[in-house]
mmCIF file of C-alpha atoms in Angstrom:
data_model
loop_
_atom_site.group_PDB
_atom_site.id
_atom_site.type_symbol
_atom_site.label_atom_id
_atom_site.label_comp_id
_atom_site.label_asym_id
_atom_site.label_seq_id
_atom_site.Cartn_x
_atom_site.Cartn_y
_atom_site.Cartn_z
ATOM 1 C CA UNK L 1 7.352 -37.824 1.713
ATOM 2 C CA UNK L 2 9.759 -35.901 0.007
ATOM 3 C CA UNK L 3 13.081 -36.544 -1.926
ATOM 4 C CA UNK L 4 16.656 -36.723 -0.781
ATOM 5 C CA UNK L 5 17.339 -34.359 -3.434
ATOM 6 C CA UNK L 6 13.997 -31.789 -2.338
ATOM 7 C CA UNK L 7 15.979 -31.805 0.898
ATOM 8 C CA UNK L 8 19.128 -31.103 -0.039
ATOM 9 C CA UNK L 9 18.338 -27.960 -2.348
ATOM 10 C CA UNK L 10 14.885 -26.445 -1.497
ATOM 11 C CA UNK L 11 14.740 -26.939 2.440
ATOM 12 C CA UNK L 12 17.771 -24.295 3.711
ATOM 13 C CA UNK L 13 17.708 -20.954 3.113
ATOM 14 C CA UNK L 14 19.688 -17.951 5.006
ATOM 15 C CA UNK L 15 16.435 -15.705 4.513
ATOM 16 C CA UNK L 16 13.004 -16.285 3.948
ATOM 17 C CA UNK L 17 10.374 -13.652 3.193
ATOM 18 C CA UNK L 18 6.574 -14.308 3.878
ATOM 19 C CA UNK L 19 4.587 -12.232 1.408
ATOM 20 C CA UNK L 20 5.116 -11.595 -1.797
ATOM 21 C CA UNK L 21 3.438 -7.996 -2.025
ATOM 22 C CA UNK L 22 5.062 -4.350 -2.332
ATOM 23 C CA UNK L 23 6.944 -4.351 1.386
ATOM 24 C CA UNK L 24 8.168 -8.573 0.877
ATOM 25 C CA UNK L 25 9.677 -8.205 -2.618
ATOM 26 C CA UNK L 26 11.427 -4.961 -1.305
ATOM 27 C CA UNK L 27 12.797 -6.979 1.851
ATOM 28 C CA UNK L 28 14.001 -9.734 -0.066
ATOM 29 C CA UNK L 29 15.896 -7.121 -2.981
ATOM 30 C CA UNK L 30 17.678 -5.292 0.017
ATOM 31 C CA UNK L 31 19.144 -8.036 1.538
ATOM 32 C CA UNK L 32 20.158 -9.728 -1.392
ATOM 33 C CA UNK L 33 21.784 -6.466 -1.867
ATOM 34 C CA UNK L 34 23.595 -6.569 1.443
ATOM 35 C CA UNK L 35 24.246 -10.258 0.867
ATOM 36 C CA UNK L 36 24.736 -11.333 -2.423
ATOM 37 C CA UNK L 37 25.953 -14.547 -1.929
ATOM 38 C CA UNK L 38 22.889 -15.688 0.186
ATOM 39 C CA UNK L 39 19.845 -17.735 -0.635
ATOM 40 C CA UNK L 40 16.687 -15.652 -0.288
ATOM 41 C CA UNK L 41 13.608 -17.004 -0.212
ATOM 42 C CA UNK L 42 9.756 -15.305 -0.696
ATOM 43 C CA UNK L 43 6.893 -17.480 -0.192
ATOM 44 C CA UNK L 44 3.827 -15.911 -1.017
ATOM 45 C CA UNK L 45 -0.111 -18.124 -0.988
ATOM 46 C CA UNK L 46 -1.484 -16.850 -3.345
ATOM 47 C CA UNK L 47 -0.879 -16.845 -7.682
ATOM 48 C CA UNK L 48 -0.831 -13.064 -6.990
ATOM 49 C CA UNK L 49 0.353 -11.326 -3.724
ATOM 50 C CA UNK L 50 -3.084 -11.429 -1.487
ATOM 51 C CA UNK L 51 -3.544 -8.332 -0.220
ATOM 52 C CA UNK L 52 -3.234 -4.658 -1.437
ATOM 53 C CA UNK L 53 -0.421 -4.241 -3.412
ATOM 54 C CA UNK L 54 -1.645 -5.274 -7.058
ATOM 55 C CA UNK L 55 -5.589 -4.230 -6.186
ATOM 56 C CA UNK L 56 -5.104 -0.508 -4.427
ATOM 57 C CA UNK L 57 -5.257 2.814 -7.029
ATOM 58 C CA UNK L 58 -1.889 3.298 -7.816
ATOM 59 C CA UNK L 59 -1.828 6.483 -5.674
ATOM 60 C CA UNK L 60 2.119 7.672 -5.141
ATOM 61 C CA UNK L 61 1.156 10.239 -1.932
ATOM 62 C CA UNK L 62 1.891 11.382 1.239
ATOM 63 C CA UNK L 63 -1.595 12.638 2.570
ATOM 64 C CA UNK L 64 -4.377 15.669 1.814
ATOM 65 C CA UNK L 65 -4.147 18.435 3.526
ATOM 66 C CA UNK L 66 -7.232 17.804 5.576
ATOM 67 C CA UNK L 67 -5.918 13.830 6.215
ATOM 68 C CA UNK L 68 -2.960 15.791 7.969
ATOM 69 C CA UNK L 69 -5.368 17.824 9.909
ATOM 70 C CA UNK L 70 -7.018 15.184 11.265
ATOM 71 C CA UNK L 71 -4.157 13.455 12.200
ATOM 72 C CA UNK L 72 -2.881 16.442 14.288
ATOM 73 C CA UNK L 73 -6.076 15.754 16.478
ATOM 74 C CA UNK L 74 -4.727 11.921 17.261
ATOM 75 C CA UNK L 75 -1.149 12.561 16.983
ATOM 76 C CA UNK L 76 1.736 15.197 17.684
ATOM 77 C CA UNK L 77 3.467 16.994 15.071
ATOM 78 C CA UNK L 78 6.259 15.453 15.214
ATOM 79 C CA UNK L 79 4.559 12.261 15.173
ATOM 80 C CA UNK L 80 2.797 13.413 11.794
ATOM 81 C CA UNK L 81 6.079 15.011 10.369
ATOM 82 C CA UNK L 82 8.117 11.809 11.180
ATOM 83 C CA UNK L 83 5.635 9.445 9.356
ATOM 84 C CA UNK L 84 5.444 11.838 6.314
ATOM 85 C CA UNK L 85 8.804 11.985 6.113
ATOM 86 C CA UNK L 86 8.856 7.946 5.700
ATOM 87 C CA UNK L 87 6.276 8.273 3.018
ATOM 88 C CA UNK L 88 8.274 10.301 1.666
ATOM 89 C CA UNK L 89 11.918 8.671 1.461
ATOM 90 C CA UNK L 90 10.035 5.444 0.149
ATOM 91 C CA UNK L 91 8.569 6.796 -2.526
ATOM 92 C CA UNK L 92 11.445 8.487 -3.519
ATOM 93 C CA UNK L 93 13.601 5.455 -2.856
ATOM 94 C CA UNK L 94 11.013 3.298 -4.960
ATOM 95 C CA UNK L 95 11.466 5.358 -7.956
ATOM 96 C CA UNK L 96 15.276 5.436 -7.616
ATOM 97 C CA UNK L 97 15.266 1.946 -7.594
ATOM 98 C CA UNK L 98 13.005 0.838 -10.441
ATOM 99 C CA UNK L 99 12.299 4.510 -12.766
ATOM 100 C CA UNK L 100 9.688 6.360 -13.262
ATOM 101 C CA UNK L 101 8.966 4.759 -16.856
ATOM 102 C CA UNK L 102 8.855 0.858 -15.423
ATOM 103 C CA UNK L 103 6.067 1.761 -12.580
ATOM 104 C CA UNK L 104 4.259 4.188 -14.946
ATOM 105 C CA UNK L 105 5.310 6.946 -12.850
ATOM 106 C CA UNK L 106 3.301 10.443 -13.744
ATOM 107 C CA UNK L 107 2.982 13.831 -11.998
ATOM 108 C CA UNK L 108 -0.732 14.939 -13.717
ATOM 109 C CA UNK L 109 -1.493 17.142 -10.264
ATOM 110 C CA UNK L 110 -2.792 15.812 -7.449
ATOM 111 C CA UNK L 111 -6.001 17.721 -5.936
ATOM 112 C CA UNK L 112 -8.838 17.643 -2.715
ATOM 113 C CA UNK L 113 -12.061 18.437 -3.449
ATOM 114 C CA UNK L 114 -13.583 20.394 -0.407
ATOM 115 C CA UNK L 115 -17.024 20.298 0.939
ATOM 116 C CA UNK L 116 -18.956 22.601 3.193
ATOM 117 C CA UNK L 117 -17.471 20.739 6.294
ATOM 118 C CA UNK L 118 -13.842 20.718 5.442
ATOM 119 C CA UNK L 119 -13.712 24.749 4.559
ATOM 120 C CA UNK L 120 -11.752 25.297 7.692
ATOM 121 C CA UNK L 121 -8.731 23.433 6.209
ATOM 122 C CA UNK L 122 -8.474 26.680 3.488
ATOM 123 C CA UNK L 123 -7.177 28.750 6.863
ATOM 124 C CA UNK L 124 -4.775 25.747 8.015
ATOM 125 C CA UNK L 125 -2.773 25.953 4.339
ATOM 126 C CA UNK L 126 0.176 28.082 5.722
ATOM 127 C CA UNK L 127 0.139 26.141 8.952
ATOM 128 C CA UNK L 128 0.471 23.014 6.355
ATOM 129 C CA UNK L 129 3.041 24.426 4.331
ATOM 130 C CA UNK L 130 5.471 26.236 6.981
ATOM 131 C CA UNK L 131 5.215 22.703 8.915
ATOM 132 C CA UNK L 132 5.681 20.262 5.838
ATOM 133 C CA UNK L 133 8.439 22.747 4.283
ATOM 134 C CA UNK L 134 11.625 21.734 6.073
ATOM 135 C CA UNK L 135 10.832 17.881 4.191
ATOM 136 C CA UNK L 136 8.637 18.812 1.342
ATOM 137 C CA UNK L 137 11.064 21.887 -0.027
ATOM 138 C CA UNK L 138 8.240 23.278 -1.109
ATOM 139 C CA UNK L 139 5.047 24.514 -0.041
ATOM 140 C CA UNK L 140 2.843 21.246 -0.894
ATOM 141 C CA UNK L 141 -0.401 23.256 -0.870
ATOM 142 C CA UNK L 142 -2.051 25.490 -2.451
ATOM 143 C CA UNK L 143 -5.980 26.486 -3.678
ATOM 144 C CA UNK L 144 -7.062 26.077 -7.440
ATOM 145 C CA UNK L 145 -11.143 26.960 -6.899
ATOM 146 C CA UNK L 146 -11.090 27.868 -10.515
ATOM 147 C CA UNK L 147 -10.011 24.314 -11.574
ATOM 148 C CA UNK L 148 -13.798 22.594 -10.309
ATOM 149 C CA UNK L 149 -15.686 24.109 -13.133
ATOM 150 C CA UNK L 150 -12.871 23.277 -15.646
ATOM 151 C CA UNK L 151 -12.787 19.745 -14.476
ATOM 152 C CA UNK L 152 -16.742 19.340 -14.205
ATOM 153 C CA UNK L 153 -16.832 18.521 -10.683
ATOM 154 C CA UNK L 154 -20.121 19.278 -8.722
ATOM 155 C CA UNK L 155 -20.438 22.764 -7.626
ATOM 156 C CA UNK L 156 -23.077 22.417 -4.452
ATOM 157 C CA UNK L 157 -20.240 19.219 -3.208
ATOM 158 C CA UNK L 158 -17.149 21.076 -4.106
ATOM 159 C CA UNK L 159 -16.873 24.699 -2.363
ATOM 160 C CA UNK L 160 -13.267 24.591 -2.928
ATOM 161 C CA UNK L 161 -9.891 22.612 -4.562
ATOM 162 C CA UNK L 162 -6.915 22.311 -2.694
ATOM 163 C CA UNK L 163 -3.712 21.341 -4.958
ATOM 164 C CA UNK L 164 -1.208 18.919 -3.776
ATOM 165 C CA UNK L 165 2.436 19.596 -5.282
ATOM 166 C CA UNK L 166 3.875 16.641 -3.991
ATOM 167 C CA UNK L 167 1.498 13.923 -5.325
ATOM 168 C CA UNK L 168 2.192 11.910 -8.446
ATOM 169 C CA UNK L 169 0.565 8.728 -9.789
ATOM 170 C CA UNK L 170 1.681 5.050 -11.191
ATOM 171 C CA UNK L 171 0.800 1.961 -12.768
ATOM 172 C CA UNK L 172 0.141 -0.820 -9.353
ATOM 173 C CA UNK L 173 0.349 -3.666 -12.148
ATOM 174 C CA UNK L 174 3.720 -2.524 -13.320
ATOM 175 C CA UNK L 175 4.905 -1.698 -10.458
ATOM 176 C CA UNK L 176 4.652 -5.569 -9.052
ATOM 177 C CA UNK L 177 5.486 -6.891 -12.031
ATOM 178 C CA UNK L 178 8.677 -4.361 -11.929
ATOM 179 C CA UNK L 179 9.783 -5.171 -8.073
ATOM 180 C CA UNK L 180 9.199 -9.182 -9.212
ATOM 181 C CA UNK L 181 11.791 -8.837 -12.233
ATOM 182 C CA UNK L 182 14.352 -7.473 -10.254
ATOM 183 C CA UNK L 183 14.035 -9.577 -7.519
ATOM 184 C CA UNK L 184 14.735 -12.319 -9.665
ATOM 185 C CA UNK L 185 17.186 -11.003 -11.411
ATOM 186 C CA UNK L 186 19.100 -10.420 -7.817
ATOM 187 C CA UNK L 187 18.068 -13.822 -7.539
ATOM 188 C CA UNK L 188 15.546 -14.194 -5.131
ATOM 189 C CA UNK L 189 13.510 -17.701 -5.227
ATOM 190 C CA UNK L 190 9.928 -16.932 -5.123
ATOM 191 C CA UNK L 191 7.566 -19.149 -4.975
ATOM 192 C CA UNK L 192 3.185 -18.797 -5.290
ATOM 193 C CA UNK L 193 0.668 -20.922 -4.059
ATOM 194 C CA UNK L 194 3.394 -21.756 -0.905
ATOM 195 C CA UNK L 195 0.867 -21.117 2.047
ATOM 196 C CA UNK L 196 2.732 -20.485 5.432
ATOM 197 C CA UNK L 197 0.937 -22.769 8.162
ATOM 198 C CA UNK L 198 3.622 -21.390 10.747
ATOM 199 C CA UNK L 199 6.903 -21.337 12.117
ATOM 200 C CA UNK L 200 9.042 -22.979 15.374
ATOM 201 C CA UNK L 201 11.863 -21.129 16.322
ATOM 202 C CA UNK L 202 15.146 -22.948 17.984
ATOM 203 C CA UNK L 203 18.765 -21.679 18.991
ATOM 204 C CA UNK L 204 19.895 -21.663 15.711
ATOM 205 C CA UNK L 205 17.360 -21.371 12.742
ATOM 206 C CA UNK L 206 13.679 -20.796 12.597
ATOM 207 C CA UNK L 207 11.927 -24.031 10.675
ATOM 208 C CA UNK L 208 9.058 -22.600 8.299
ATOM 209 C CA UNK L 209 6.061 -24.637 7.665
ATOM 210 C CA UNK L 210 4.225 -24.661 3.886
ATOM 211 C CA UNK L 211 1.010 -27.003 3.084
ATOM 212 C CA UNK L 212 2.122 -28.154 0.049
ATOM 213 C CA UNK L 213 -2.016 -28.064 -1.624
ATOM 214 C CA UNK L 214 -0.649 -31.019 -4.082
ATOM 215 C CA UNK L 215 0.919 -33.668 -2.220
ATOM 216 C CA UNK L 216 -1.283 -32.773 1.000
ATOM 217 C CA UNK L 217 2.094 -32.613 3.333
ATOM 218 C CA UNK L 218 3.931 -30.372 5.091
ATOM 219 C CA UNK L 219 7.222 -29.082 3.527
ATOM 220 C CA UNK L 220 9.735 -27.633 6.855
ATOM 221 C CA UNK L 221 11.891 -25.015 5.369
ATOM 222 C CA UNK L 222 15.033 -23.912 7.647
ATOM 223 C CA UNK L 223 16.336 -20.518 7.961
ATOM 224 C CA UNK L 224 18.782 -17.886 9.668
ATOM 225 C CA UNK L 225 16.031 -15.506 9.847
ATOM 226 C CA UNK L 226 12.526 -14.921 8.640
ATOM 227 C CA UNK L 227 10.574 -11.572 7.665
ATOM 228 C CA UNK L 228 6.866 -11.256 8.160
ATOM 229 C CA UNK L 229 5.429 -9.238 5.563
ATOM 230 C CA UNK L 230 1.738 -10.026 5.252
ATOM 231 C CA UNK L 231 0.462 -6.437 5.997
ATOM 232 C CA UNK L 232 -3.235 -6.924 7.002
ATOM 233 C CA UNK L 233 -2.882 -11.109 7.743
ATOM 234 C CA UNK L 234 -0.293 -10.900 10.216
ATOM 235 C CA UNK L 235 -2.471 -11.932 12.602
ATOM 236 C CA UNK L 236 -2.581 -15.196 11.442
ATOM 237 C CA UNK L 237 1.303 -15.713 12.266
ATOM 238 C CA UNK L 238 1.561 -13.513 15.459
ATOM 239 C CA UNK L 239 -1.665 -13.319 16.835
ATOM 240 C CA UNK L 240 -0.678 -10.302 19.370
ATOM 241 C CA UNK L 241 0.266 -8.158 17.256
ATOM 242 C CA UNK L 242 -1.967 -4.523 16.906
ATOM 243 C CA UNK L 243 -2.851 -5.242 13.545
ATOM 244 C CA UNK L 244 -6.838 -4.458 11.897
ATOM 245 C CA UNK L 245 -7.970 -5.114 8.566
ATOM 246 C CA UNK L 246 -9.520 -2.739 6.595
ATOM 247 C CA UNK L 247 -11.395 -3.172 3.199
ATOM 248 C CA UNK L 248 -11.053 -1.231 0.249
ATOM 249 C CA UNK L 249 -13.873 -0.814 -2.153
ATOM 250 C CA UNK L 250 -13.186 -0.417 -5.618
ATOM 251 C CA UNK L 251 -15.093 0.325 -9.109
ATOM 252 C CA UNK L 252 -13.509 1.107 -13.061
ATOM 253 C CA UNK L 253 -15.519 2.723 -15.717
ATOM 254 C CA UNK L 254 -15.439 2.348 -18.924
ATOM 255 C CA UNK L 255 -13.579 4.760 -20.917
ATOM 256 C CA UNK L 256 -15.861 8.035 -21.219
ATOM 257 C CA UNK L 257 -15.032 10.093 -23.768
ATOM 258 C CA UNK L 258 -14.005 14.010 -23.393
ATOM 259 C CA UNK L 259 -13.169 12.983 -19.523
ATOM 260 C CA UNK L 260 -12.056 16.403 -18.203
ATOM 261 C CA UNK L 261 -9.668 15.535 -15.873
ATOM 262 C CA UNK L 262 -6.250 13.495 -15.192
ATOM 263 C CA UNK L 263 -4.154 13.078 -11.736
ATOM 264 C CA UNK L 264 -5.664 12.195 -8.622
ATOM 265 C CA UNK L 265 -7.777 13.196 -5.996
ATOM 266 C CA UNK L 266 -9.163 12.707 -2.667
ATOM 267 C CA UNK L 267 -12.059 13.607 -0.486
ATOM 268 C CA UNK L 268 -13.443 13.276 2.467
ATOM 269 C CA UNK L 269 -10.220 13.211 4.770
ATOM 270 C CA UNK L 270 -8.878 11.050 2.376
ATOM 271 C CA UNK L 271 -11.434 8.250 2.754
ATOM 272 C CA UNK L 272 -12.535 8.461 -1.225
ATOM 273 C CA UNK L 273 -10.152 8.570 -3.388
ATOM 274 C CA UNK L 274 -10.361 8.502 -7.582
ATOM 275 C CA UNK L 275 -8.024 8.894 -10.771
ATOM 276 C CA UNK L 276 -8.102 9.128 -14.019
ATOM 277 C CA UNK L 277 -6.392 5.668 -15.793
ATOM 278 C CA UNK L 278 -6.563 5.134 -19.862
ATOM 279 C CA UNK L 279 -9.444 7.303 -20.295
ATOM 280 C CA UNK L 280 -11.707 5.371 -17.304
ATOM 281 C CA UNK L 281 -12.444 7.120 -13.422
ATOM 282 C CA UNK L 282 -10.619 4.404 -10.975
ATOM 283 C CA UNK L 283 -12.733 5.262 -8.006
ATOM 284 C CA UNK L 284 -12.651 3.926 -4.426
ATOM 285 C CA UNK L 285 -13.295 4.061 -0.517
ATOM 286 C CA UNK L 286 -16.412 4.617 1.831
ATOM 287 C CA UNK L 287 -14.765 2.569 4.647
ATOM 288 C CA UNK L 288 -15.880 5.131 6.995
ATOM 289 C CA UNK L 289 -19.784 4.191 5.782
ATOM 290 C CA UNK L 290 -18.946 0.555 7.433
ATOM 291 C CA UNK L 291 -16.161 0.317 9.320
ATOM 292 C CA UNK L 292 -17.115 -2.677 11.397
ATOM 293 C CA UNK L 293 -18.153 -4.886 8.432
ATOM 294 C CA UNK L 294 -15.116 -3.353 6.492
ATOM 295 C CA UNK L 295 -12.701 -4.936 9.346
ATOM 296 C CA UNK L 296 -12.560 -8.604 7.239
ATOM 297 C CA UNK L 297 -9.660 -10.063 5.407
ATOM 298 C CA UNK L 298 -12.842 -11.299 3.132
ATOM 299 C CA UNK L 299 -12.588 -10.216 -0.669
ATOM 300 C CA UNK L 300 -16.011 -9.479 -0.929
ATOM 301 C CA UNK L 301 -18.229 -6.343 -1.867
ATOM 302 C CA UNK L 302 -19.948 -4.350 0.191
ATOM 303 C CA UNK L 303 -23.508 -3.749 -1.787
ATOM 304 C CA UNK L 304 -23.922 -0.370 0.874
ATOM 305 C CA UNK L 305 -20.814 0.614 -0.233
ATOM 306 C CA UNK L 306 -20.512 -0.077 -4.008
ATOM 307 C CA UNK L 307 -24.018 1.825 -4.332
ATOM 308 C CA UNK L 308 -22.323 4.751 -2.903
ATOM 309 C CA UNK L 309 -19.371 5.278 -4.732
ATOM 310 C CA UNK L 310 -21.462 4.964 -7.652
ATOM 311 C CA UNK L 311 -24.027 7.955 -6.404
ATOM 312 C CA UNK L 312 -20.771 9.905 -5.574
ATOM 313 C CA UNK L 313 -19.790 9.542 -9.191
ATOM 314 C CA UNK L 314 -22.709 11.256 -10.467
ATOM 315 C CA UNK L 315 -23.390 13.473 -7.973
ATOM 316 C CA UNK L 316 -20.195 15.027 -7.395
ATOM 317 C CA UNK L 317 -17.808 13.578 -9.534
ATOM 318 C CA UNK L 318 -19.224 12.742 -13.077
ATOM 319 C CA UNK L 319 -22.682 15.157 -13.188
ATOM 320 C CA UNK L 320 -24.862 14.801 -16.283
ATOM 321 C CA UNK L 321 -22.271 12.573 -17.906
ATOM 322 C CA UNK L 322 -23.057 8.629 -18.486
ATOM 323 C CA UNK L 323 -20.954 6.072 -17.289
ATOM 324 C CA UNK L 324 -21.134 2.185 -16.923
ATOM 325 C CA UNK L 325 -19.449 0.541 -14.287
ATOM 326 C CA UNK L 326 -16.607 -1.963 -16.418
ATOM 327 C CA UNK L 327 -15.393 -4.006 -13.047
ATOM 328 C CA UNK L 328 -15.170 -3.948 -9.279
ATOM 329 C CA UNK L 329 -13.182 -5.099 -6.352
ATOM 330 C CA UNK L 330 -11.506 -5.159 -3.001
ATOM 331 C CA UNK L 331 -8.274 -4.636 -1.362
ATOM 332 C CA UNK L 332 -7.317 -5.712 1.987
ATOM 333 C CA UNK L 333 -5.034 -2.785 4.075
ATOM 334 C CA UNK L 334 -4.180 -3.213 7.742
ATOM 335 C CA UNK L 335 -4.579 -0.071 10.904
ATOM 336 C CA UNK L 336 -3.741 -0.158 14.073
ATOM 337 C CA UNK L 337 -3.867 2.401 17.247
ATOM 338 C CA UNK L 338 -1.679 4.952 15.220
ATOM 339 C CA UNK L 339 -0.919 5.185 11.566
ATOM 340 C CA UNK L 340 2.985 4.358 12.201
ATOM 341 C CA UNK L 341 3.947 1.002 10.496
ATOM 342 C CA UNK L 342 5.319 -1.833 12.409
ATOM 343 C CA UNK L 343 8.646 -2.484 11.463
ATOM 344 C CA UNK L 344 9.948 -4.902 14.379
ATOM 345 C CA UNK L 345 12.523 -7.392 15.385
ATOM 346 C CA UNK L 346 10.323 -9.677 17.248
ATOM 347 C CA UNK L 347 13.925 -11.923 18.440
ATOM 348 C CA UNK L 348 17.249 -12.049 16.711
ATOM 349 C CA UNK L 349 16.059 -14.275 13.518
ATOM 350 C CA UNK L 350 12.082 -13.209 13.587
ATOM 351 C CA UNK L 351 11.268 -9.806 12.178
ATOM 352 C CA UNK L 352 8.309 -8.013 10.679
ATOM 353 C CA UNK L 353 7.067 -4.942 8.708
ATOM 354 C CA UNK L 354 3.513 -4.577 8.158
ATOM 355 C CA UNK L 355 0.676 -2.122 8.960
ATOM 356 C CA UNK L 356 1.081 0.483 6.243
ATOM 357 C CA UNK L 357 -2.166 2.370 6.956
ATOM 358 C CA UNK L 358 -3.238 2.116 3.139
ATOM 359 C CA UNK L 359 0.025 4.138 2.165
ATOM 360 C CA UNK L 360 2.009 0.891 1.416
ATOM 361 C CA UNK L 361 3.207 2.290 -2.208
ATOM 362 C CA UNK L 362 4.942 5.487 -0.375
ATOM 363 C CA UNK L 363 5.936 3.068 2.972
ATOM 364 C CA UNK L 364 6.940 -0.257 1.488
ATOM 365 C CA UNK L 365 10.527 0.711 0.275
ATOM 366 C CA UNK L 366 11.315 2.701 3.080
ATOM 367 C CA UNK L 367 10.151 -0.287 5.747
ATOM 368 C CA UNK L 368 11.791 -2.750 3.766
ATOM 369 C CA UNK L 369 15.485 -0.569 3.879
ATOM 370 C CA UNK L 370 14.787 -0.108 7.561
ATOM 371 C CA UNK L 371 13.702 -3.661 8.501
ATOM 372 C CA UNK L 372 16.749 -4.471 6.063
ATOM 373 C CA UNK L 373 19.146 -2.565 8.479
ATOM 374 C CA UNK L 374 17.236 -4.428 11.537
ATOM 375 C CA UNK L 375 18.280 -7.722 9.888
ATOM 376 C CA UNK L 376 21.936 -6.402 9.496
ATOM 377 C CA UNK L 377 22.761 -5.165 12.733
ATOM 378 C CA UNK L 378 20.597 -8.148 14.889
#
């Protein structure tokens, strides 16, 4: 049962938003900024945006050089440049939008440690560089072998360190909390704990359904159009779409004093990943260890996994130094056949970006412009 006055100002809206993470708040911004007379809506379930956005490393990259490699095996060049290129333009359109000193923003080097099994990607560095360089305008790679010893990383596990030019770092906390502020000042209405049961779309407006957890009803929001951004849940509101979760694993230190080493890094065809953050090692991955159990929109931690990362730390990462573990925890991404993003008008008021492959930071601005310009020209 609801109000006469709950109907008449919080049940019509020209745009709603579902998902309040990296790719939603960016939607909602650019079409305030297209329509700045409109009402704009975000609805997002949880207190914090669910997924990946606020619990991922804070990685601002494009992809290690043997990432890219791989990828040539499942995809064409062109396919590869293309989605770089996106990475690419959103991260630089994500810093032009909010500044480098309001996500945290730092360029401490970016670096892939390379085991026995990956030394074939050392000959595929001018292939790399010659086929980034027409986007990159520079040659994004580059060996530094006489960095490992200097940062303390395992000698029998590291045979060689390939620098990544292009790769900088930021602050995921600030970064949401940055996107949030300026929605609001653009003012966007965003609203938590507003879980999205569904939607029913007629000839003129889609009606939005919320479970309203308090008075145990139903609230119907109208709209002109709606904009599915719920990355790796999507399912739940189109349940055909080529969308599969994938679980992050995550562990902190505590600060360890005399670390050696800032900027990030990746191994492993970019399936482990670490940084160094306030004096800690932010270190995560091992989805390839599990990958069916690691296809779950479930929070939890994988024991299998967990134990590994924290072997890899002193075996390759951290040797002969102590560490204790200060917390853990999970992210949620979302794959499909290919890496490319879905960014979709599914009819002419029901549209959707999601699926960033675990690259949402350098996708979500760039998806959000382009699903923008979807919106625009429907």
């Amino acid at each position: 049962m609801f109000s006469y006055w709950e109907q008449q100002s919080f049940s019509h809206y020209d745009h709603i938003v579902i998902g309040a993470g990296l790719v939603g708040l960016s939607v909602a911004i650019e079409l305030k900024e297209r329509y700045p007379k409109s009402r704009v809506l975000v609805l997002e379930r949880g207190l914090l945006p669910t997924g990946a956005s606020t619990r991922n490393a804070g990685f601002a990259c494009m992809g290690s050089a043997t990432e890219l490699l791989d990828d040539l095996h499942y995809s064409t060049a062109d396919e590869v440049l293309a989605l770089f290129e996106r990475r690419k333009k959103g991260l630089a359109r994500l810093r032009s939008r909010l500044g480098d000193n309001r996500i945290g923003y730092r360029e401490n080097g970016g670096y892939e440690l390379i085991s026995d099994s990956e030394i074939y990607a050392l000959e595929k560095l001018d292939f790399l560089n010659e086929l980034l360089l027409p986007i990159t305008g520079k040659k994004p790679f580059r060996p530094a072998h006489e960095r490992i010893k200097e940062f303390g990383f395992s000698g029998p596990y590291s045979k060689a360190l390939i620098e990544n030019t292009c790769e900088g770092e930021l602050h995921s906390g600030m970064l949401l909390r940055a996107l949030s502020d300026m929605a609001i000042q653009f003012g966007v209405e965003v609203k938590t704990g507003a879980d999205v049961a569904g939607f029913k779309e007629s000839e003129h407006e889609v009606i939005v359904d919320v479970k309203d957890a308090f008075r145990k009803d139903v609230w119907m929001l109208s709209c002109k159009t709606v904009s599915i951004c719920t990355n790796a849940f999507t399912k739940q509101l189109l349940p055909d779409v080529d969308v599969v979760p994938g679980r992050g694993q995550v562990l902190i230190t505590q600060p360890i004093a005399g670390l050696k080493f800032k900027g990030i890094y990746h191994f492993d065809k970019g399936y482990y990943y670490f940084r160094e953050i306030d004096g800690r090692v932010l270190f995560g991955g091992g989805r390839n260890l599990d990958f069916e159990t690691e296809e779950t929109t479930d929070f939890s931690l994988n024991e299998l996994i967990q134990a590994d990362l924290e072997q890899k730390l002193v075996d390759i990462i951290l040797p002969g130094i102590h560490f204790q573990v200060a917390q853990r925890w999970t992210g949620i991404m979302a794959f499909g056949a290919t890496k490319q993003p879905i960014v979709k008008a599914f009819s002419d008021k029901v549209f959707g970006a999601f699926r960033m492959g675990g690259m949402g930071v350098a996708l979500g601005s760039e998806v959000a412009r382009q699903l923008a310009e979807l919106i625009v020209n429907r």
